[in-house]
Coordinates of C-alpha atoms and ligand atoms in Angstrom, one line a residue:
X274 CA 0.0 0.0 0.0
X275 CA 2.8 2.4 1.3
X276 CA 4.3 1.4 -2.5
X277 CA 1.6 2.5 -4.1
X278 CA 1.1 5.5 -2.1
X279 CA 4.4 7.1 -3.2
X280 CA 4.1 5.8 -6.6
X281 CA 0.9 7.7 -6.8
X282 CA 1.9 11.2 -5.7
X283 CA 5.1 10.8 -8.0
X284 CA 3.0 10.4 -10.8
X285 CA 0.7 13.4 -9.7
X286 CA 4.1 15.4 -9.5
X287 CA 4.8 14.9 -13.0
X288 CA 1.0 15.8 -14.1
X289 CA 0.7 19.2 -15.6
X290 CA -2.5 21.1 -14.8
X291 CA -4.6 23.1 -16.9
X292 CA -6.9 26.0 -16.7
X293 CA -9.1 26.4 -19.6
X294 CA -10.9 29.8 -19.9
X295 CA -13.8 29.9 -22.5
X296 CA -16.9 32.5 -23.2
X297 CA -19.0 30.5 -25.9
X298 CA -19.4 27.0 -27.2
X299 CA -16.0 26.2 -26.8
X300 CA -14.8 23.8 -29.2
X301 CA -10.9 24.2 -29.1
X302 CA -11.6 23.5 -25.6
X303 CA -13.1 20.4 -26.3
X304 CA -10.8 19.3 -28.4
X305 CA -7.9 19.6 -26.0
X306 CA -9.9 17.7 -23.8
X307 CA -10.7 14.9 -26.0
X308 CA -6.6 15.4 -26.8
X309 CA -5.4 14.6 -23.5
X310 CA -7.5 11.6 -22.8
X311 CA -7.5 10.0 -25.8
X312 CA -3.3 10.6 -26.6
X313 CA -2.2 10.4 -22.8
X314 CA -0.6 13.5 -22.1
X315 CA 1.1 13.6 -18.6
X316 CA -2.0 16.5 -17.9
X317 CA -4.8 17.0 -16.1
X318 CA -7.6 19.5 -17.2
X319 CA -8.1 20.7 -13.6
X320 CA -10.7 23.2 -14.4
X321 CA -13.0 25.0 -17.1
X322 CA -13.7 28.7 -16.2
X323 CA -16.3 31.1 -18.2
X324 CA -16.8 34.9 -17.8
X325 CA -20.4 33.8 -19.1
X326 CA -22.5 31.4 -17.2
X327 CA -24.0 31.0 -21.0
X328 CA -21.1 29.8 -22.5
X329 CA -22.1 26.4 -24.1
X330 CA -18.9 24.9 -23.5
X331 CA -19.0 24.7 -19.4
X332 CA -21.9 21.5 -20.5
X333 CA -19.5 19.5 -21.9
X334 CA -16.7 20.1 -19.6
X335 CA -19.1 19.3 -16.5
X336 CA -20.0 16.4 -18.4
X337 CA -16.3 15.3 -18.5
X338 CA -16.2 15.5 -14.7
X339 CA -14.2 18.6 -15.4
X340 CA -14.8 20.8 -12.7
X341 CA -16.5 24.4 -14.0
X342 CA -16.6 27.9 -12.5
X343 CA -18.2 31.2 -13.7
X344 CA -16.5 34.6 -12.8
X345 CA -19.1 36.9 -14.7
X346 CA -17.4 40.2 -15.9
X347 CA -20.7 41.9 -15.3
X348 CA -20.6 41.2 -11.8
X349 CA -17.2 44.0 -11.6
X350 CA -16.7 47.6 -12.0
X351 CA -13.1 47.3 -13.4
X352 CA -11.0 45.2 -15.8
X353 CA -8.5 45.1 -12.9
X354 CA -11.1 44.0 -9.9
X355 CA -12.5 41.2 -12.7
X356 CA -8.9 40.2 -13.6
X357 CA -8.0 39.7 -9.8
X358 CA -11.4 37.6 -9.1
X359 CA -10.5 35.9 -12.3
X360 CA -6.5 35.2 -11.0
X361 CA -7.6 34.2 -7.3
X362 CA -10.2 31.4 -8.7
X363 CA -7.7 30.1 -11.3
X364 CA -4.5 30.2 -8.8
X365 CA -7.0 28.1 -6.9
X366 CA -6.7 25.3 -9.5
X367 CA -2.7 26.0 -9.1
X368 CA -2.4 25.8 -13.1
X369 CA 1.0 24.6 -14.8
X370 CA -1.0 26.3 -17.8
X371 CA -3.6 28.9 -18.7
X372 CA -5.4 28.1 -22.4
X373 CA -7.4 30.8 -23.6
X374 CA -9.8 29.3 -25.7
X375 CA -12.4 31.8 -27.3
X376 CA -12.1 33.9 -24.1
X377 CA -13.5 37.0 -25.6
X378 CA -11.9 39.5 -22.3
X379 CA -9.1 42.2 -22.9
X380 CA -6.2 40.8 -19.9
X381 CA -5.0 43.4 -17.9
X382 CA -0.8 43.8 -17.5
X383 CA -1.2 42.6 -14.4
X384 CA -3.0 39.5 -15.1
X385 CA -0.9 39.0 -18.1
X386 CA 2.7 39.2 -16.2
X387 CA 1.4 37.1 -13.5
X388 CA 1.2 34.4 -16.2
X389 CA 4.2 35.3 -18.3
X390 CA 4.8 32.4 -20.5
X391 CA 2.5 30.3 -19.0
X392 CA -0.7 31.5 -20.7
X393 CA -1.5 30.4 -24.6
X394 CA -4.2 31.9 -26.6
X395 CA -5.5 31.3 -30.0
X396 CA -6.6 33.3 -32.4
X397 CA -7.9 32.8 -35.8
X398 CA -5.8 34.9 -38.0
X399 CA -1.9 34.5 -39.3
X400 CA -0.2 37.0 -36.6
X401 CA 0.9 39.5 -37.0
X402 CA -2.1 40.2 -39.6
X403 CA -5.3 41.4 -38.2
X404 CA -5.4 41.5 -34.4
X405 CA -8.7 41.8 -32.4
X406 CA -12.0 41.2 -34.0
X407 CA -13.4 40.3 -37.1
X408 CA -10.4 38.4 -38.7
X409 CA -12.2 36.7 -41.7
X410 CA -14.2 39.4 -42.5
X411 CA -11.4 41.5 -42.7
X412 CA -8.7 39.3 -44.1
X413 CA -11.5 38.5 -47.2
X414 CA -12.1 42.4 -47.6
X415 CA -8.6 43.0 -48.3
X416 CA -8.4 40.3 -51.0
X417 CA -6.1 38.0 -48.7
X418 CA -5.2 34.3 -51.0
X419 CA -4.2 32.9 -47.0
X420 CA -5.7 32.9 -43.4
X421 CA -5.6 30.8 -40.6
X422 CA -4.9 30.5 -37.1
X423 CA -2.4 31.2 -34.4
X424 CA -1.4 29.9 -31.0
X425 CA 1.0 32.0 -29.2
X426 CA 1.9 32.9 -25.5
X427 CA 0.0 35.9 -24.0
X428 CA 1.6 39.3 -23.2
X429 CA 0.1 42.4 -22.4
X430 CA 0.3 43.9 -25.9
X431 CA -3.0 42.2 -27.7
X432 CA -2.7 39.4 -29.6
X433 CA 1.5 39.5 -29.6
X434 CA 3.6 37.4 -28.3
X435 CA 5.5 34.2 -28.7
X436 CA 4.2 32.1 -32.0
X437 CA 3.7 28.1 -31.1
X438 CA 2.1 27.3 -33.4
X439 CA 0.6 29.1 -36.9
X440 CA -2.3 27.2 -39.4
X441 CA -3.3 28.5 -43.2
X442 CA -5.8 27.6 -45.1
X443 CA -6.7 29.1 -49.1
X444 CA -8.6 31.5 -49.2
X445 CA -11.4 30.5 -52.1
X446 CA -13.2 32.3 -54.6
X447 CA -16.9 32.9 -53.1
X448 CA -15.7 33.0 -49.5
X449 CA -17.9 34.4 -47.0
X450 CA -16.6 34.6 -43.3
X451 CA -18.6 32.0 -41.8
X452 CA -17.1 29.7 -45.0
X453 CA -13.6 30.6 -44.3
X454 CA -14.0 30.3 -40.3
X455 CA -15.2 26.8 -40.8
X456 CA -12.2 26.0 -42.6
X457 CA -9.8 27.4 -40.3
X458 CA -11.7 26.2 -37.2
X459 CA -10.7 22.4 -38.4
X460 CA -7.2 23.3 -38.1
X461 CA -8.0 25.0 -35.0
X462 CA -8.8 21.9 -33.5
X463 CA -5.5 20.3 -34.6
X464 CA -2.9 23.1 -33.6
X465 CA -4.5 24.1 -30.5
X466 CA -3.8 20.3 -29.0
X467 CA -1.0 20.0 -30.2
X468 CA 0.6 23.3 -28.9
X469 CA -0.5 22.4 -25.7
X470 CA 0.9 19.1 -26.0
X471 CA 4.1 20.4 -26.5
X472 CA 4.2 22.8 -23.7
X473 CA 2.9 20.1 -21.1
X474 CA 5.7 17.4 -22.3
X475 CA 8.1 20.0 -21.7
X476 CA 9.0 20.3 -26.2
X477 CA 9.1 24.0 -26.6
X478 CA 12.3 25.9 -26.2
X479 CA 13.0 29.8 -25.8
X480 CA 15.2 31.6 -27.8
X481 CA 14.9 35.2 -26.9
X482 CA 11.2 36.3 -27.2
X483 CA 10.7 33.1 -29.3
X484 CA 9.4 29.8 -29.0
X485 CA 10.7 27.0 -30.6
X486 CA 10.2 23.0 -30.5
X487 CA 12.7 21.2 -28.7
X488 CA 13.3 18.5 -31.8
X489 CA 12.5 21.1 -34.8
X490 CA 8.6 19.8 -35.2
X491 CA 7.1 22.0 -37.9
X492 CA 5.4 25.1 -36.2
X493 CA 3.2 25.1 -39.3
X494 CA 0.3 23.2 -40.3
X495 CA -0.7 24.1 -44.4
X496 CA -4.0 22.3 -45.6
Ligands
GRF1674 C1 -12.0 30.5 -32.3 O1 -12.1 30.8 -33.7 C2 -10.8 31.1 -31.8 O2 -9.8 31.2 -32.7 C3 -11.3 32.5 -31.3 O3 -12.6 32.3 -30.9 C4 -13.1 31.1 -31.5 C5 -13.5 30.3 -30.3 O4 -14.3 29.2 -30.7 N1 -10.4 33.0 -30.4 P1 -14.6 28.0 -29.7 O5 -15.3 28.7 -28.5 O6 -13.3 27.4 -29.3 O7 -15.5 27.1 -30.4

């Protein structure tokens, strides 16, 4: 039994936990989820957090046995006072790793620095094209042949920061932005996981304000 014991908590040592932070229906979410299980990363999804109670996504996770919290950004008068409710109910899960995952909130510096390089984000446009809202829309306006999606770490500068992990797709005669999100959302699902894969078995590498992957894995998925 004693045996056991200690083999146990070793193994829950060398368990990375995750915070996954959502505001809709969630799907990259899901599919890290489905991810970990069904490749066996050494990580636990420890908790699924929403700013809306809404968000379709906190059904599946409870369904998962995931545990779920709501910290509703309606509920504060600040960005800051939300950020620090926000901080003290994930540092209660005592994340290796914060994924944003279609969190639609501007981060504060201070929530941003407290997670320096430990806090991913995706968002579905080649960086450093089109930041903030509306990237399909805007990337088909302007006559773009290529989107797609990034994963990179957060900073306090909006959508910046490290590059994991980059996915492009054609743009194609007759697109309309729910068309081209579709498209890109597929590969979302793929580099997402597998970004956060890497960070949890330890595979990316810094070089200076970049990221790299440990054994040169391609940081770029082209469909
Ligand atoms: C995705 O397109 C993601 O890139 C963006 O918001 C969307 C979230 O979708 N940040 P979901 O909630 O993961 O389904």
């Amino acid at each position: 039994m004693r045996g056991r014991g200690t083999r146990h908590s070793a193994d829950s040592t060398l368990m990375k936990k995750l915070v996954i932070l959502i505001s809709g229906r969630g799907s990259n979410m899901e599919a890290i989820v489905k991810a970990c299980a069904a490749e066996g990363w050494p990580a636990q999804v420890a908790a699924v957090i929403s700013n809306r109670p809404d968000a379709g996504g906190l059904a599946f996770a409870a369904a998962h046995g995931i545990a779920t919290a709501v910290v509703d950004h309606k509920a504060f008068a600040s960005r800051e006072d939300f950020d620090a409710e926000l901080m003290r109910v994930i540092d209660g899960f005592a994340p290796d790793l914060v994924v944003l995952a279609g969190f639609m909130r501007i981060l504060t510096p201070g929530f941003t620095a407290h997670y320096a390089r430990r806090l991913l984000n995706i968002h579905p446009s080649l960086l450093p094209a089109f930041t903030g809202l509306h990237t399909h829309e805007r990337a088909i306006e302007m006559g773009c042949k290529l989107a797609g999606a990034t994963v990179h770490f957060v900073t306090a500068e909006l959508d910046h920061g490290a590059i994991v992990m980059q996915a492009a797709v054609p743009v194609l005669a007759g697109d309309d932005a729910a068309a081209l999100s579709a498209r890109v959302l597929k590969l979302e699902h793929q580099i997402y996981p597998r970004s956060v894969r890497w960070f949890v078995e330890d595979a990316l590498v810094w070089d200076g304000d970049r990221v790299f992957h440990r054994d040169g894995a391609p940081q770029l998925l082209l469909s």
